[in-house]
mmCIF file of C-alpha atoms in Angstrom:
data_model
loop_
_atom_site.group_PDB
_atom_site.id
_atom_site.type_symbol
_atom_site.label_atom_id
_atom_site.label_comp_id
_atom_site.label_asym_id
_atom_site.label_seq_id
_atom_site.Cartn_x
_atom_site.Cartn_y
_atom_site.Cartn_z
ATOM 1 C CA MET A 1 -0.294 9.441 12.456
ATOM 2 C CA THR A 2 -2.565 11.679 10.426
ATOM 3 C CA ILE A 3 -2.460 12.322 6.710
ATOM 4 C CA SER A 4 -3.197 15.472 4.727
ATOM 5 C CA HIS A 5 -2.682 17.238 1.423
ATOM 6 C CA PRO A 6 -1.949 20.967 0.856
ATOM 7 C CA GLU A 7 -5.108 21.245 -1.248
ATOM 8 C CA PHE A 8 -7.163 20.788 1.909
ATOM 9 C CA GLY A 9 -5.166 23.217 4.046
ATOM 10 C CA GLY A 10 -4.480 20.770 6.863
ATOM 11 C CA VAL A 11 -5.557 17.449 8.270
ATOM 12 C CA SER A 12 -8.109 15.680 6.097
ATOM 13 C CA ASN A 13 -9.729 12.270 5.845
ATOM 14 C CA ARG A 14 -9.977 12.500 2.060
ATOM 15 C CA PHE A 15 -7.835 11.286 -0.824
ATOM 16 C CA VAL A 16 -7.077 13.227 -4.006
ATOM 17 C CA THR A 17 -8.066 11.440 -7.215
ATOM 18 C CA ASP A 18 -5.114 10.935 -9.573
ATOM 19 C CA ASP A 19 -6.086 10.860 -13.260
ATOM 20 C CA VAL A 20 -2.688 9.752 -14.565
ATOM 21 C CA GLY A 21 -1.953 6.056 -15.042
ATOM 22 C CA TYR A 22 1.292 4.196 -15.627
ATOM 23 C CA ASN A 23 1.874 0.526 -16.182
ATOM 24 C CA PRO A 24 3.573 -1.467 -13.383
ATOM 25 C CA GLU A 25 6.614 -2.506 -15.408
ATOM 26 C CA GLY A 26 8.838 0.442 -14.518
ATOM 27 C CA ASN A 27 8.211 2.789 -17.460
ATOM 28 C CA GLN A 28 5.804 5.574 -18.345
ATOM 29 C CA ALA A 29 3.456 3.819 -20.790
ATOM 30 C CA ALA A 30 -0.159 4.742 -20.143
ATOM 31 C CA ALA A 31 -2.392 2.344 -18.236
ATOM 32 C CA THR A 32 -6.016 2.373 -17.153
ATOM 33 C CA GLN A 33 -6.243 2.909 -13.439
ATOM 34 C CA SER A 34 -8.216 4.208 -10.507
ATOM 35 C CA ARG A 35 -5.777 5.868 -8.135
ATOM 36 C CA ALA A 36 -6.301 8.143 -5.168
ATOM 37 C CA PHE A 37 -3.470 9.498 -3.029
ATOM 38 C CA ARG A 38 -2.626 11.634 -0.046
ATOM 39 C CA HIS A 39 0.536 12.937 1.588
ATOM 40 C CA LEU A 40 1.779 11.747 4.970
ATOM 41 C CA ARG A 41 2.206 14.424 7.613
ATOM 42 C CA HIS A 42 5.561 15.072 9.276
ATOM 43 C CA ASP A 43 4.390 16.501 12.608
ATOM 44 C CA GLY A 44 5.972 14.664 15.536
ATOM 45 C CA VAL A 45 7.798 12.091 13.407
ATOM 46 C CA MET A 46 11.036 13.834 12.471
ATOM 47 C CA HIS A 47 12.974 10.841 13.846
ATOM 48 C CA LEU A 48 11.511 8.764 10.989
ATOM 49 C CA LEU A 49 12.413 11.183 8.181
ATOM 50 C CA THR A 50 15.431 11.571 5.929
ATOM 51 C CA THR A 51 17.167 14.923 5.486
ATOM 52 C CA GLY A 52 14.855 15.464 2.523
ATOM 53 C CA ASN A 53 11.775 14.968 4.754
ATOM 54 C CA TYR A 54 10.874 11.574 3.335
ATOM 55 C CA TYR A 55 10.003 8.435 5.250
ATOM 56 C CA GLY A 56 12.657 5.757 4.820
ATOM 57 C CA ARG A 57 15.405 6.963 7.145
ATOM 58 C CA PRO A 58 17.984 4.190 7.763
ATOM 59 C CA GLY A 59 17.441 2.491 11.099
ATOM 60 C CA THR A 60 13.685 3.095 11.160
ATOM 61 C CA THR A 61 10.624 0.972 10.441
ATOM 62 C CA ASN A 62 7.196 1.822 9.017
ATOM 63 C CA TRP A 63 4.003 -0.232 9.228
ATOM 64 C CA ILE A 64 0.997 -0.163 6.895
ATOM 65 C CA ALA A 65 -2.290 -2.041 7.343
ATOM 66 C CA PHE A 66 -5.548 -2.106 5.403
ATOM 67 C CA LEU A 67 -8.573 -4.221 4.568
ATOM 68 C CA ALA A 68 -9.035 -5.267 0.941
ATOM 69 C CA ARG A 69 -11.460 -7.298 -1.130
ATOM 70 C CA TYR A 70 -11.816 -8.111 -4.821
ATOM 71 C CA GLN A 71 -15.378 -7.538 -6.023
ATOM 72 C CA SER A 72 -15.486 -8.192 -9.769
ATOM 73 C CA GLY A 73 -13.592 -7.682 -13.008
ATOM 74 C CA ASP A 74 -10.225 -8.703 -14.431
ATOM 75 C CA ILE A 75 -8.340 -10.916 -11.956
ATOM 76 C CA THR A 76 -5.023 -10.249 -13.714
ATOM 77 C CA ALA A 77 -5.127 -6.580 -12.662
ATOM 78 C CA ARG A 78 -3.063 -4.958 -9.929
ATOM 79 C CA TYR A 79 -4.771 -3.505 -6.862
ATOM 80 C CA GLY A 80 -3.801 -2.451 -3.364
ATOM 81 C CA VAL A 81 -1.746 0.302 -1.726
ATOM 82 C CA GLU A 82 1.523 1.881 -2.830
ATOM 83 C CA VAL A 83 3.966 4.407 -1.374
ATOM 84 C CA THR A 84 6.098 6.784 -3.411
ATOM 85 C CA PRO A 85 8.020 10.082 -3.214
ATOM 86 C CA SER A 86 5.800 12.912 -4.431
ATOM 87 C CA THR A 87 8.597 14.508 -6.478
ATOM 88 C CA GLN A 88 9.152 11.328 -8.534
ATOM 89 C CA ASP A 89 5.792 9.596 -8.584
ATOM 90 C CA LEU A 90 6.585 6.996 -11.254
ATOM 91 C CA PRO A 91 6.480 3.170 -11.161
ATOM 92 C CA ALA A 92 10.281 3.094 -10.840
ATOM 93 C CA ASP A 93 9.910 4.790 -7.438
ATOM 94 C CA ARG A 94 6.880 2.960 -6.021
ATOM 95 C CA PHE A 95 6.645 0.183 -3.441
ATOM 96 C CA PHE A 96 3.431 -1.844 -3.714
ATOM 97 C CA ILE A 97 1.371 -3.956 -1.283
ATOM 98 C CA GLY A 98 -1.567 -5.980 -2.604
ATOM 99 C CA LYS A 99 -2.551 -8.129 -5.569
ATOM 100 C CA LEU A 100 0.270 -8.063 -8.134
ATOM 101 C CA SER A 101 -0.390 -7.745 -11.863
ATOM 102 C CA GLY A 102 -0.332 -10.845 -14.045
ATOM 103 C CA ALA A 103 -1.564 -14.394 -13.772
ATOM 104 C CA GLY A 104 -0.906 -14.797 -10.045
ATOM 105 C CA VAL A 105 -3.995 -14.531 -7.842
ATOM 106 C CA VAL A 106 -2.446 -14.100 -4.384
ATOM 107 C CA TRP A 107 -1.541 -11.137 -2.149
ATOM 108 C CA GLY A 108 2.063 -9.980 -2.213
ATOM 109 C CA LEU A 109 4.715 -7.241 -2.273
ATOM 110 C CA ALA A 110 6.549 -5.580 -5.172
ATOM 111 C CA ALA A 111 9.640 -3.370 -4.980
ATOM 112 C CA SER A 112 10.484 -0.545 -7.358
ATOM 113 C CA ASN A 113 13.037 -2.719 -9.208
ATOM 114 C CA GLY A 114 10.428 -5.385 -9.996
ATOM 115 C CA ALA A 115 11.414 -7.798 -7.230
ATOM 116 C CA ALA A 116 8.312 -9.442 -5.787
ATOM 117 C CA ALA A 117 7.241 -11.872 -3.086
ATOM 118 C CA THR A 118 3.846 -13.490 -2.698
ATOM 119 C CA SER A 119 1.842 -15.125 0.043
ATOM 120 C CA SER A 120 -0.268 -18.242 -0.414
ATOM 121 C CA VAL A 121 -3.527 -16.379 0.312
ATOM 122 C CA VAL A 122 -5.857 -15.951 -2.681
ATOM 123 C CA ALA A 123 -6.731 -12.329 -3.516
ATOM 124 C CA THR A 124 -9.540 -12.927 -6.029
ATOM 125 C CA ASN A 125 -12.090 -14.949 -4.041
ATOM 126 C CA ASN A 126 -14.402 -12.080 -2.979
ATOM 127 C CA GLU A 127 -13.289 -12.444 0.637
ATOM 128 C CA THR A 128 -12.105 -9.548 2.800
ATOM 129 C CA ALA A 129 -8.439 -9.764 3.798
ATOM 130 C CA LEU A 130 -6.380 -7.863 6.347
ATOM 131 C CA LEU A 131 -2.946 -6.972 4.974
ATOM 132 C CA VAL A 132 -0.161 -5.743 7.264
ATOM 133 C CA ALA A 133 3.228 -4.727 5.862
ATOM 134 C CA GLU A 134 6.467 -3.775 7.580
ATOM 135 C CA LEU A 135 9.038 -1.636 5.743
ATOM 136 C CA ILE A 136 12.493 -2.015 7.303
ATOM 137 C CA HIS A 137 14.943 0.708 6.305
ATOM 138 C CA ASP A 138 18.575 -0.317 6.665
ATOM 139 C CA ALA A 139 21.629 1.226 5.055
ATOM 140 C CA ASP A 140 22.837 -2.227 3.980
ATOM 141 C CA ASN A 141 19.606 -4.175 3.442
ATOM 142 C CA THR A 142 16.222 -2.583 2.901
ATOM 143 C CA SER A 143 13.547 -5.250 3.368
ATOM 144 C CA ALA A 144 9.796 -5.686 3.669
ATOM 145 C CA ARG A 145 7.486 -8.250 5.238
ATOM 146 C CA LEU A 146 3.811 -9.011 4.653
ATOM 147 C CA TRP A 147 1.153 -10.658 6.791
ATOM 148 C CA VAL A 148 -2.252 -11.655 5.395
ATOM 149 C CA ASN A 149 -5.075 -12.242 7.891
ATOM 150 C CA PRO A 150 -2.639 -12.527 10.816
ATOM 151 C CA MET A 151 -3.620 -13.320 14.366
ATOM 152 C CA ILE A 152 -3.642 -9.991 16.214
ATOM 153 C CA THR A 153 -1.157 -10.819 18.952
ATOM 154 C CA PRO A 154 1.134 -8.488 20.960
ATOM 155 C CA ALA A 155 4.048 -9.413 18.687
ATOM 156 C CA PRO A 156 3.759 -10.223 14.977
ATOM 157 C CA PRO A 157 3.759 -13.909 13.978
ATOM 158 C CA ALA A 158 5.899 -15.274 11.140
ATOM 159 C CA PRO A 159 5.270 -13.295 7.925
ATOM 160 C CA ASP A 160 3.557 -14.689 4.837
ATOM 161 C CA ALA A 161 5.944 -13.002 2.379
ATOM 162 C CA LEU A 162 9.409 -11.439 2.616
ATOM 163 C CA LEU A 163 11.557 -9.253 0.352
ATOM 164 C CA ASN A 164 15.263 -8.692 1.089
ATOM 165 C CA ASN A 165 17.963 -6.504 -0.462
ATOM 166 C CA ILE A 166 15.574 -4.252 -2.350
ATOM 167 C CA PRO A 167 16.030 -0.591 -3.366
ATOM 168 C CA ALA A 168 15.548 1.963 -0.623
ATOM 169 C CA ILE A 169 11.870 2.747 0.003
ATOM 170 C CA ILE A 170 11.716 6.552 0.166
ATOM 171 C CA PHE A 171 8.245 8.087 0.293
ATOM 172 C CA ASP A 172 5.928 10.794 1.560
ATOM 173 C CA LYS A 173 2.844 9.830 -0.433
ATOM 174 C CA MET A 174 0.435 6.904 -0.081
ATOM 175 C CA ALA A 175 -2.054 5.822 -2.740
ATOM 176 C CA MET A 176 -4.893 3.349 -3.159
ATOM 177 C CA VAL A 177 -4.812 1.909 -6.657
ATOM 178 C CA ALA A 178 -6.593 -0.442 -9.051
ATOM 179 C CA GLN A 179 -4.743 -0.782 -12.335
ATOM 180 C CA LYS A 180 -4.923 -2.786 -15.560
ATOM 181 C CA GLN A 181 -2.534 -2.405 -18.476
ATOM 182 C CA GLY A 182 -4.582 -2.128 -21.663
ATOM 183 C CA GLY A 183 -7.895 -3.008 -20.049
ATOM 184 C CA THR A 184 -10.626 -2.088 -17.590
ATOM 185 C CA VAL A 185 -9.788 -1.866 -13.906
ATOM 186 C CA PRO A 186 -11.637 -4.255 -11.577
ATOM 187 C CA ILE A 187 -13.972 -3.160 -8.822
ATOM 188 C CA ILE A 188 -12.263 -3.630 -5.475
ATOM 189 C CA SER A 189 -12.767 -2.546 -1.874
ATOM 190 C CA LEU A 190 -10.173 -0.881 0.361
ATOM 191 C CA ASP A 191 -10.725 0.506 3.853
ATOM 192 C CA GLU A 192 -9.174 1.008 7.306
ATOM 193 C CA LEU A 193 -5.895 2.164 5.755
ATOM 194 C CA ARG A 194 -3.440 2.734 8.606
ATOM 195 C CA PHE A 195 0.146 3.985 8.805
ATOM 196 C CA GLY A 196 2.315 3.838 11.918
ATOM 197 C CA GLU A 197 5.613 3.077 13.579
ATOM 198 C CA THR A 198 4.756 -0.253 15.225
ATOM 199 C CA TRP A 199 2.757 -3.442 14.654
ATOM 200 C CA GLU A 200 0.461 -2.486 17.511
ATOM 201 C CA SER A 201 -0.250 0.993 16.137
ATOM 202 C CA VAL A 202 -1.724 -0.361 12.881
ATOM 203 C CA THR A 203 -3.500 -3.484 14.158
ATOM 204 C CA THR A 204 -5.119 -2.403 17.430
ATOM 205 C CA GLY A 205 -8.892 -2.233 17.084
ATOM 206 C CA ILE A 206 -8.969 -3.091 13.406
ATOM 207 C CA PRO A 207 -12.167 -4.979 12.460
ATOM 208 C CA GLU A 208 -11.974 -8.698 11.792
ATOM 209 C CA PRO A 209 -11.971 -9.168 7.983
ATOM 210 C CA ALA A 210 -14.822 -11.678 7.957
ATOM 211 C CA MET A 211 -17.049 -9.313 9.942
ATOM 212 C CA PHE A 212 -16.458 -6.108 7.990
ATOM 213 C CA VAL A 213 -18.211 -4.744 4.895
ATOM 214 C CA LEU A 214 -15.966 -2.592 2.709
ATOM 215 C CA VAL A 215 -16.755 0.410 0.557
ATOM 216 C CA LEU A 216 -16.141 0.073 -3.176
ATOM 217 C CA LEU A 217 -13.138 1.619 -4.891
ATOM 218 C CA ALA A 218 -13.909 2.010 -8.578
ATOM 219 C CA LEU A 219 -13.115 5.624 -9.490
ATOM 220 C CA PRO A 220 -12.617 8.507 -6.994
ATOM 221 C CA ALA A 221 -11.726 7.083 -3.591
ATOM 222 C CA THR A 222 -12.177 8.291 -0.050
ATOM 223 C CA ARG A 223 -10.852 7.044 3.233
ATOM 224 C CA ARG A 224 -12.842 6.536 6.409
ATOM 225 C CA ARG A 225 -11.074 6.814 9.757
#
């Protein structure tokens, strides 16, 4: 699937820098952040969309994968990838994949209601990690699963983190973010951001984390395909 933003008039490999920051606690208090976003295209994927043209239709699944690495700075900060509806782009509407804010130093997931699940894989050791997330949209139980540095097999292995019974994940916008409430954002690296309908679509051909050098994300961010 390709991604674009109306500002570019069609398909683009670039992100739009977002100057507005919010803290991750569900309100609108200002926070220091580096955030760059883009909108997900709808062409050819109407079976995945709600009547409002958002991803998150009950009975469907979305997959997200990316490479990430902490470089330097505050290890209590939040950094990774989030999805959100463009009409209500506030923390109360965002689903997050990456290093959660606070004292924890591992990769994890965070729902819009504050529910979180973490892996056992350290996110602050200057090592590149491959993160793969599955968003499962069900009318009775929206859930999400996370793999960190998984073996790339035909079928996914057991996940490293799991969230059940969370608020519906409705989105059409994806953002790369580094955020610190009341402080300076860390320097991190994000690359190979992928969005698809299956495990295979987001993991096929992705570089091995230990063999890949990432580009820095500090202020304005771009994506390489």
